Coordinates of C-alpha atoms in Angstrom, one line a residue:
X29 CA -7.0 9.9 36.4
X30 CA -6.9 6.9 38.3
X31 CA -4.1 5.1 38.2
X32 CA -3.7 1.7 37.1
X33 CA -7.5 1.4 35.7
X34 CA -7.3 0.9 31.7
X35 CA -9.4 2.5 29.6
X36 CA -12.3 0.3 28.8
X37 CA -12.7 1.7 25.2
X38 CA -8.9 1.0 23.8
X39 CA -9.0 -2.3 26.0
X40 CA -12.1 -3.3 24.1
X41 CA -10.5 -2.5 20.5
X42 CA -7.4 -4.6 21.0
X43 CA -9.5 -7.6 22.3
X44 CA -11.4 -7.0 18.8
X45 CA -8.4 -6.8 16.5
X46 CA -6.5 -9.8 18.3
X47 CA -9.7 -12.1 17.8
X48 CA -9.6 -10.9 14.0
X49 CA -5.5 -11.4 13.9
X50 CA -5.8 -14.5 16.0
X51 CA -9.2 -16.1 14.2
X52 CA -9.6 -14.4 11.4
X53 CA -11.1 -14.3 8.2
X54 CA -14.1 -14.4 11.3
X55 CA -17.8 -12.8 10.9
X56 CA -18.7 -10.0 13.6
X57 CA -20.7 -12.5 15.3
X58 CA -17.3 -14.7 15.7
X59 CA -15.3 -11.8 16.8
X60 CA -18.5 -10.5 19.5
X61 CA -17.5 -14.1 20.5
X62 CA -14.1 -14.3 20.6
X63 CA -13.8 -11.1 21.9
X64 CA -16.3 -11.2 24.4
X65 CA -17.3 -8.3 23.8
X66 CA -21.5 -7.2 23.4
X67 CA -22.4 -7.5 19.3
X68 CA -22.9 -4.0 19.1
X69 CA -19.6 -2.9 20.6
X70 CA -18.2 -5.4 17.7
X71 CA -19.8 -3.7 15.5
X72 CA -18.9 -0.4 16.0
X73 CA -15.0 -1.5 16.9
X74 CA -15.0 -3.0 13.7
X75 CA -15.9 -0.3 11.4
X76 CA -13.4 2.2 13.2
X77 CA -10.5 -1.1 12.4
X78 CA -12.0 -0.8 8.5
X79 CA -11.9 3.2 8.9
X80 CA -8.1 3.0 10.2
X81 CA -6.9 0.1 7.3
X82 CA -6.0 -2.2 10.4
X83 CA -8.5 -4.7 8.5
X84 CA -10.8 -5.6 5.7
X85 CA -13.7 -7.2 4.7
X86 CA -13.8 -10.3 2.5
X87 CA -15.7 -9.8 -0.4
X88 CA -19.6 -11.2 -0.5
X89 CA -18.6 -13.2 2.6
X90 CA -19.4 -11.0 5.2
X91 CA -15.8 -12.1 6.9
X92 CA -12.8 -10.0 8.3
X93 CA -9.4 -10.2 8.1
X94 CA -6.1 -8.0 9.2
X95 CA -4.2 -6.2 7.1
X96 CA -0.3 -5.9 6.2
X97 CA -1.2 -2.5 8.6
X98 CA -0.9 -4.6 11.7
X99 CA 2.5 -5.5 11.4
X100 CA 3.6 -1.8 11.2
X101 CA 2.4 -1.1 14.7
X102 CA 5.8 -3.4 15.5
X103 CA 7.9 -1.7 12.8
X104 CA 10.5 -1.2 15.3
X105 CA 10.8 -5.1 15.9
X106 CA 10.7 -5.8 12.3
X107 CA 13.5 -7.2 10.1
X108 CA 13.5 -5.9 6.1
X109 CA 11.0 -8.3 5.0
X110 CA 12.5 -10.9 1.9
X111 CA 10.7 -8.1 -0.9
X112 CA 12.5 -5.3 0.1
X113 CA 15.6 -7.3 1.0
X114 CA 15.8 -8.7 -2.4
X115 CA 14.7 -5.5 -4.3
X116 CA 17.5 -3.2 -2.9
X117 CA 20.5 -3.7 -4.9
X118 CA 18.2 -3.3 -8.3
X119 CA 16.4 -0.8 -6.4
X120 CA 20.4 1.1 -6.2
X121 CA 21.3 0.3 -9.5
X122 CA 18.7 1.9 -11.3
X123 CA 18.8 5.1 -8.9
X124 CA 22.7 5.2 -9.6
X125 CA 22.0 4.8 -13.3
X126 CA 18.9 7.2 -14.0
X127 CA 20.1 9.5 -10.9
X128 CA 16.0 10.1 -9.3
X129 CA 15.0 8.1 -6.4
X130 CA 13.4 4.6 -6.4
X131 CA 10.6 3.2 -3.9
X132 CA 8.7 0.5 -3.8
X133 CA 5.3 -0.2 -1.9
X134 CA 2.6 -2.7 -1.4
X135 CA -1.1 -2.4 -0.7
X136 CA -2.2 -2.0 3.4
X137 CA -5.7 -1.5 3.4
X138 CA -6.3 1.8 0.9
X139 CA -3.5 2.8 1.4
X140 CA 0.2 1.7 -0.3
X141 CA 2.8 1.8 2.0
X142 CA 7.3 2.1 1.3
X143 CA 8.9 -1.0 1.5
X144 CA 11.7 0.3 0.6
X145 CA 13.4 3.3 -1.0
X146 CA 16.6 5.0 -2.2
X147 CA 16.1 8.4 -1.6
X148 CA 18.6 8.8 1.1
X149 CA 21.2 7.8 -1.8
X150 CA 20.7 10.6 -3.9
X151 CA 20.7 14.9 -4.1
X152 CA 17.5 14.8 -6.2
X153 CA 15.1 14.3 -3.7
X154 CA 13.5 16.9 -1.5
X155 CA 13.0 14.5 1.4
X156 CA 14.1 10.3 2.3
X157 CA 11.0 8.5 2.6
X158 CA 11.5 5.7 5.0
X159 CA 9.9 2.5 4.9
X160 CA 6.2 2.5 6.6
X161 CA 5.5 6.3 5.0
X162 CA 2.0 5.8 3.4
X163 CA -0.3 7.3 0.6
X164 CA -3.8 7.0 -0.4
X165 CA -4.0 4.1 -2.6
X166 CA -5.7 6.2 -5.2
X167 CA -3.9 9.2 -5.7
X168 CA -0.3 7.8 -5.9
X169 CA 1.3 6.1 -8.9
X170 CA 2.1 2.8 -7.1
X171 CA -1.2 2.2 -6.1
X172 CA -2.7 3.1 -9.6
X173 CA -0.7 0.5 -10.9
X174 CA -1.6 -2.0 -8.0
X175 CA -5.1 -1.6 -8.8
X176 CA -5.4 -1.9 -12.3
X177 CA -3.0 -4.6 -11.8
X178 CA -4.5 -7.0 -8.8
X179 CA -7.5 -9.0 -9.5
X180 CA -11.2 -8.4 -8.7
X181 CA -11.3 -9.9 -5.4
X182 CA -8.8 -7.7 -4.5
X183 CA -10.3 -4.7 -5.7
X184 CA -13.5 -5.7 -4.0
X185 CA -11.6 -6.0 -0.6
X186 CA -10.6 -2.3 -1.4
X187 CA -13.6 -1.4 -2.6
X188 CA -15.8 -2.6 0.6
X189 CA -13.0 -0.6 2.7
X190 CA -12.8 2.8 0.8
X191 CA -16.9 2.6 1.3
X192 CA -16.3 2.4 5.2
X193 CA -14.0 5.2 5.1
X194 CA -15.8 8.6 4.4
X195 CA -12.7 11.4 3.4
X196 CA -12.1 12.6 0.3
X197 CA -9.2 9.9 -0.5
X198 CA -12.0 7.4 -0.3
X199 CA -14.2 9.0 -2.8
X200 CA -10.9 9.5 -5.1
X201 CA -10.6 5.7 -4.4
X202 CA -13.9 4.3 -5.5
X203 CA -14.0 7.0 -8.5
X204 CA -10.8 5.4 -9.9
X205 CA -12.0 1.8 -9.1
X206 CA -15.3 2.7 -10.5
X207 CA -13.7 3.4 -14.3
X208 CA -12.8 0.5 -15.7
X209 CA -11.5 2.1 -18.7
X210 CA -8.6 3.9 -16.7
X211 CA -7.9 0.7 -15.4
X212 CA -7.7 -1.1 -18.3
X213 CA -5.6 1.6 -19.8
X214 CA -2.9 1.5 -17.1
X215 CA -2.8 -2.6 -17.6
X216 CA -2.4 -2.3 -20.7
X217 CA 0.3 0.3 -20.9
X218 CA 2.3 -1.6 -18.5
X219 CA 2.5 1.6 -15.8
X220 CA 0.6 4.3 -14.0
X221 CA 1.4 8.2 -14.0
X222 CA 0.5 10.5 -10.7
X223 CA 1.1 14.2 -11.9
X224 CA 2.2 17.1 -8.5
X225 CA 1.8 14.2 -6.0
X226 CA -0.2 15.7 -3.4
X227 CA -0.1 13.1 -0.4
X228 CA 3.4 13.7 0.7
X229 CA 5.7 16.3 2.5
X230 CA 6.2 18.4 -0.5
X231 CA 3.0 18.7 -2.1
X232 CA 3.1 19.1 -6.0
X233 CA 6.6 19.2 -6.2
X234 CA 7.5 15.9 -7.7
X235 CA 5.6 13.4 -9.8
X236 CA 6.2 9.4 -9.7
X237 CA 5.8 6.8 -12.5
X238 CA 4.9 3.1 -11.3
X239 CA 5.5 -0.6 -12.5
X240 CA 3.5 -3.1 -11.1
X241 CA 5.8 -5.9 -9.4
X242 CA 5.3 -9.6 -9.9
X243 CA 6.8 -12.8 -8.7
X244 CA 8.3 -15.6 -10.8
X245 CA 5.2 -17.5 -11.1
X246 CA 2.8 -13.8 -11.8
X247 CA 1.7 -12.8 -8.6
X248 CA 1.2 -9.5 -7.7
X249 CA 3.4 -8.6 -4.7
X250 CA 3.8 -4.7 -5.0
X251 CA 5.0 -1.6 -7.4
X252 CA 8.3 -0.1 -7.7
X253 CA 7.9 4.0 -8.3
X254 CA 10.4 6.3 -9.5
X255 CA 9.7 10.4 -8.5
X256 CA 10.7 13.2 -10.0
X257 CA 10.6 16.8 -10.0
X258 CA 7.3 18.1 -11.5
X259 CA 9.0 20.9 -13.1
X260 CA 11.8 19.5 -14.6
X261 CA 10.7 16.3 -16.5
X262 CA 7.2 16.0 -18.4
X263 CA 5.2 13.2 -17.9
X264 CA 5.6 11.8 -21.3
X265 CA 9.6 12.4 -21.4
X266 CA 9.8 10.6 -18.4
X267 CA 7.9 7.3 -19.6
X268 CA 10.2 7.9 -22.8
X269 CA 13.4 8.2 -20.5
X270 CA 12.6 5.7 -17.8
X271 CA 9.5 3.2 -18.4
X272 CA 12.1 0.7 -19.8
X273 CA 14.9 0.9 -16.9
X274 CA 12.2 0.2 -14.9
X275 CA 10.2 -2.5 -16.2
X276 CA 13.8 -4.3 -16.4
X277 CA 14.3 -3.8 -13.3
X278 CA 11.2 -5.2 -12.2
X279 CA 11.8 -8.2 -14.0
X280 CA 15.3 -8.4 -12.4
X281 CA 13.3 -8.2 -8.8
X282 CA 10.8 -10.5 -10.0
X283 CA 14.1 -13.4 -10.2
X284 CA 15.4 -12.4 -7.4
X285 CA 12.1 -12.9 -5.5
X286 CA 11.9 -16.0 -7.2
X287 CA 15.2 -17.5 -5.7
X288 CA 14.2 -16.1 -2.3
X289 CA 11.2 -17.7 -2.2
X290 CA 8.4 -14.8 -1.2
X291 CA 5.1 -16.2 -0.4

């Protein structure tokens, strides 16, 4: 390899993203301009930034945007952002006082992504998830209670991405957001259930129950999860045991938000 000569490819796929970051929500032909880059080459860097989760598509507008994504790829520069700042002492209390680990996530792209967690302050746990750890937005509790939860915009925005992304997650995805029954069920019960989570280090070990998290004035800013072992607590004794500690606590987070002023 010759040194000092960049690679045109990557060079060409962070002149892409920064006109999005920098310009966006921007149409491709915007960002073939911005970037200066040929309209084909835009085309095909964007779809791989949809594939990845780094952006998303406005809904019926044709438009792009980054996501919450983009901000991870400086996690090291980061300070605790004011949700998960505000969240942790709730976040502590209820892990002291129902003894299972507590987490909470927000949407990047399809995928939901820690914020913040406790599992480093307790035994029953078989690993400490550390903020930026991320799961497919369909097949994990937070993001089944995101979903049902956000409003159709939203959904749309996922919706547009999961049918750029061609896995298995993505079909999962636009199943879920396809049945607006199970939706509607999870609104209305006020929580979402993921039995054996599969997307994470111990697959099928542990199942999570989710909240959805709301600021003073009703916005949607997240979901708070609790995880347990899969093979000591059903799912119905632990929305018996724990759905209540939790929704209190999410009110509690919701004040606290309040007074902090998240935007």
């Amino acid at each position: 390899m010759e040194r000092g000569v960049p690679v045109r490819a990557i060079s060409r796929g962070f002149s892409v993203l920064s006109a999005i970051s920098r310009d966006g929500p921007i149409t491709l032909m915007g960002v073939s301009r911005s970037a200066e880059v040929p309209y084909a080459t835009a085309c095909r860097i964007v779809q791989t930034l949809l594939h990845e989760g780094l952006i998303e598509r406005e809904p019926g507008r044709k438009r792009y945007r980054v996501t919450a994504l983009v901000q991870s790829l400086a996690t090291g520069f980061q300070t605790e952002d004011l949700l998960a700042a505000e969240a942790r002492p709730h976040l502590e209390q209820l892990c002291r006082d129902v003894g299972w680990p507590i987490s909470i996530a927000t949407r990047v792209g399809t995928r939901m992504m820690v914020r913040e967690s406790t599992h480093k302050m307790t035994s029953l746990t078989f690993t400490n998830y550390y903020p930026g750890f991320t799961l497919p937005i369909a097949e994990c509790a937070t993001g089944k209670a995101y979903l049902a939860n956000c409003d159709a915009e939203e959904r749309a925005m996922v919706q547009d991405a999961l049918e750029a992304t061609d896995n298995e997650s993505a079909q999962t995805g636009l199943l879920l957001l396809s049945d607006g029954v199970a939706l509607q069920n999870i609104r209305e019960a006020g929580y979402a259930l993921q039995a054996r989570n599969l997307y994470n280090f111990e697959p099928g070990k542990t199942s999570s129950l989710a909240v959805p998290l709301r600021d003073m004035e009703g916005r949607l800013i997240g979901s708070m999860a609790l995880i347990y072992f899969a093979s000591a607590i059903k799912p119905n004794e632990a929305i018996e045991k724990f759905l209540g500690a939790m929704q209190s606590t999410a009110k509690s987070i919701s004040q606290s938000v309040g007074m902090g002023e998240l935007h």
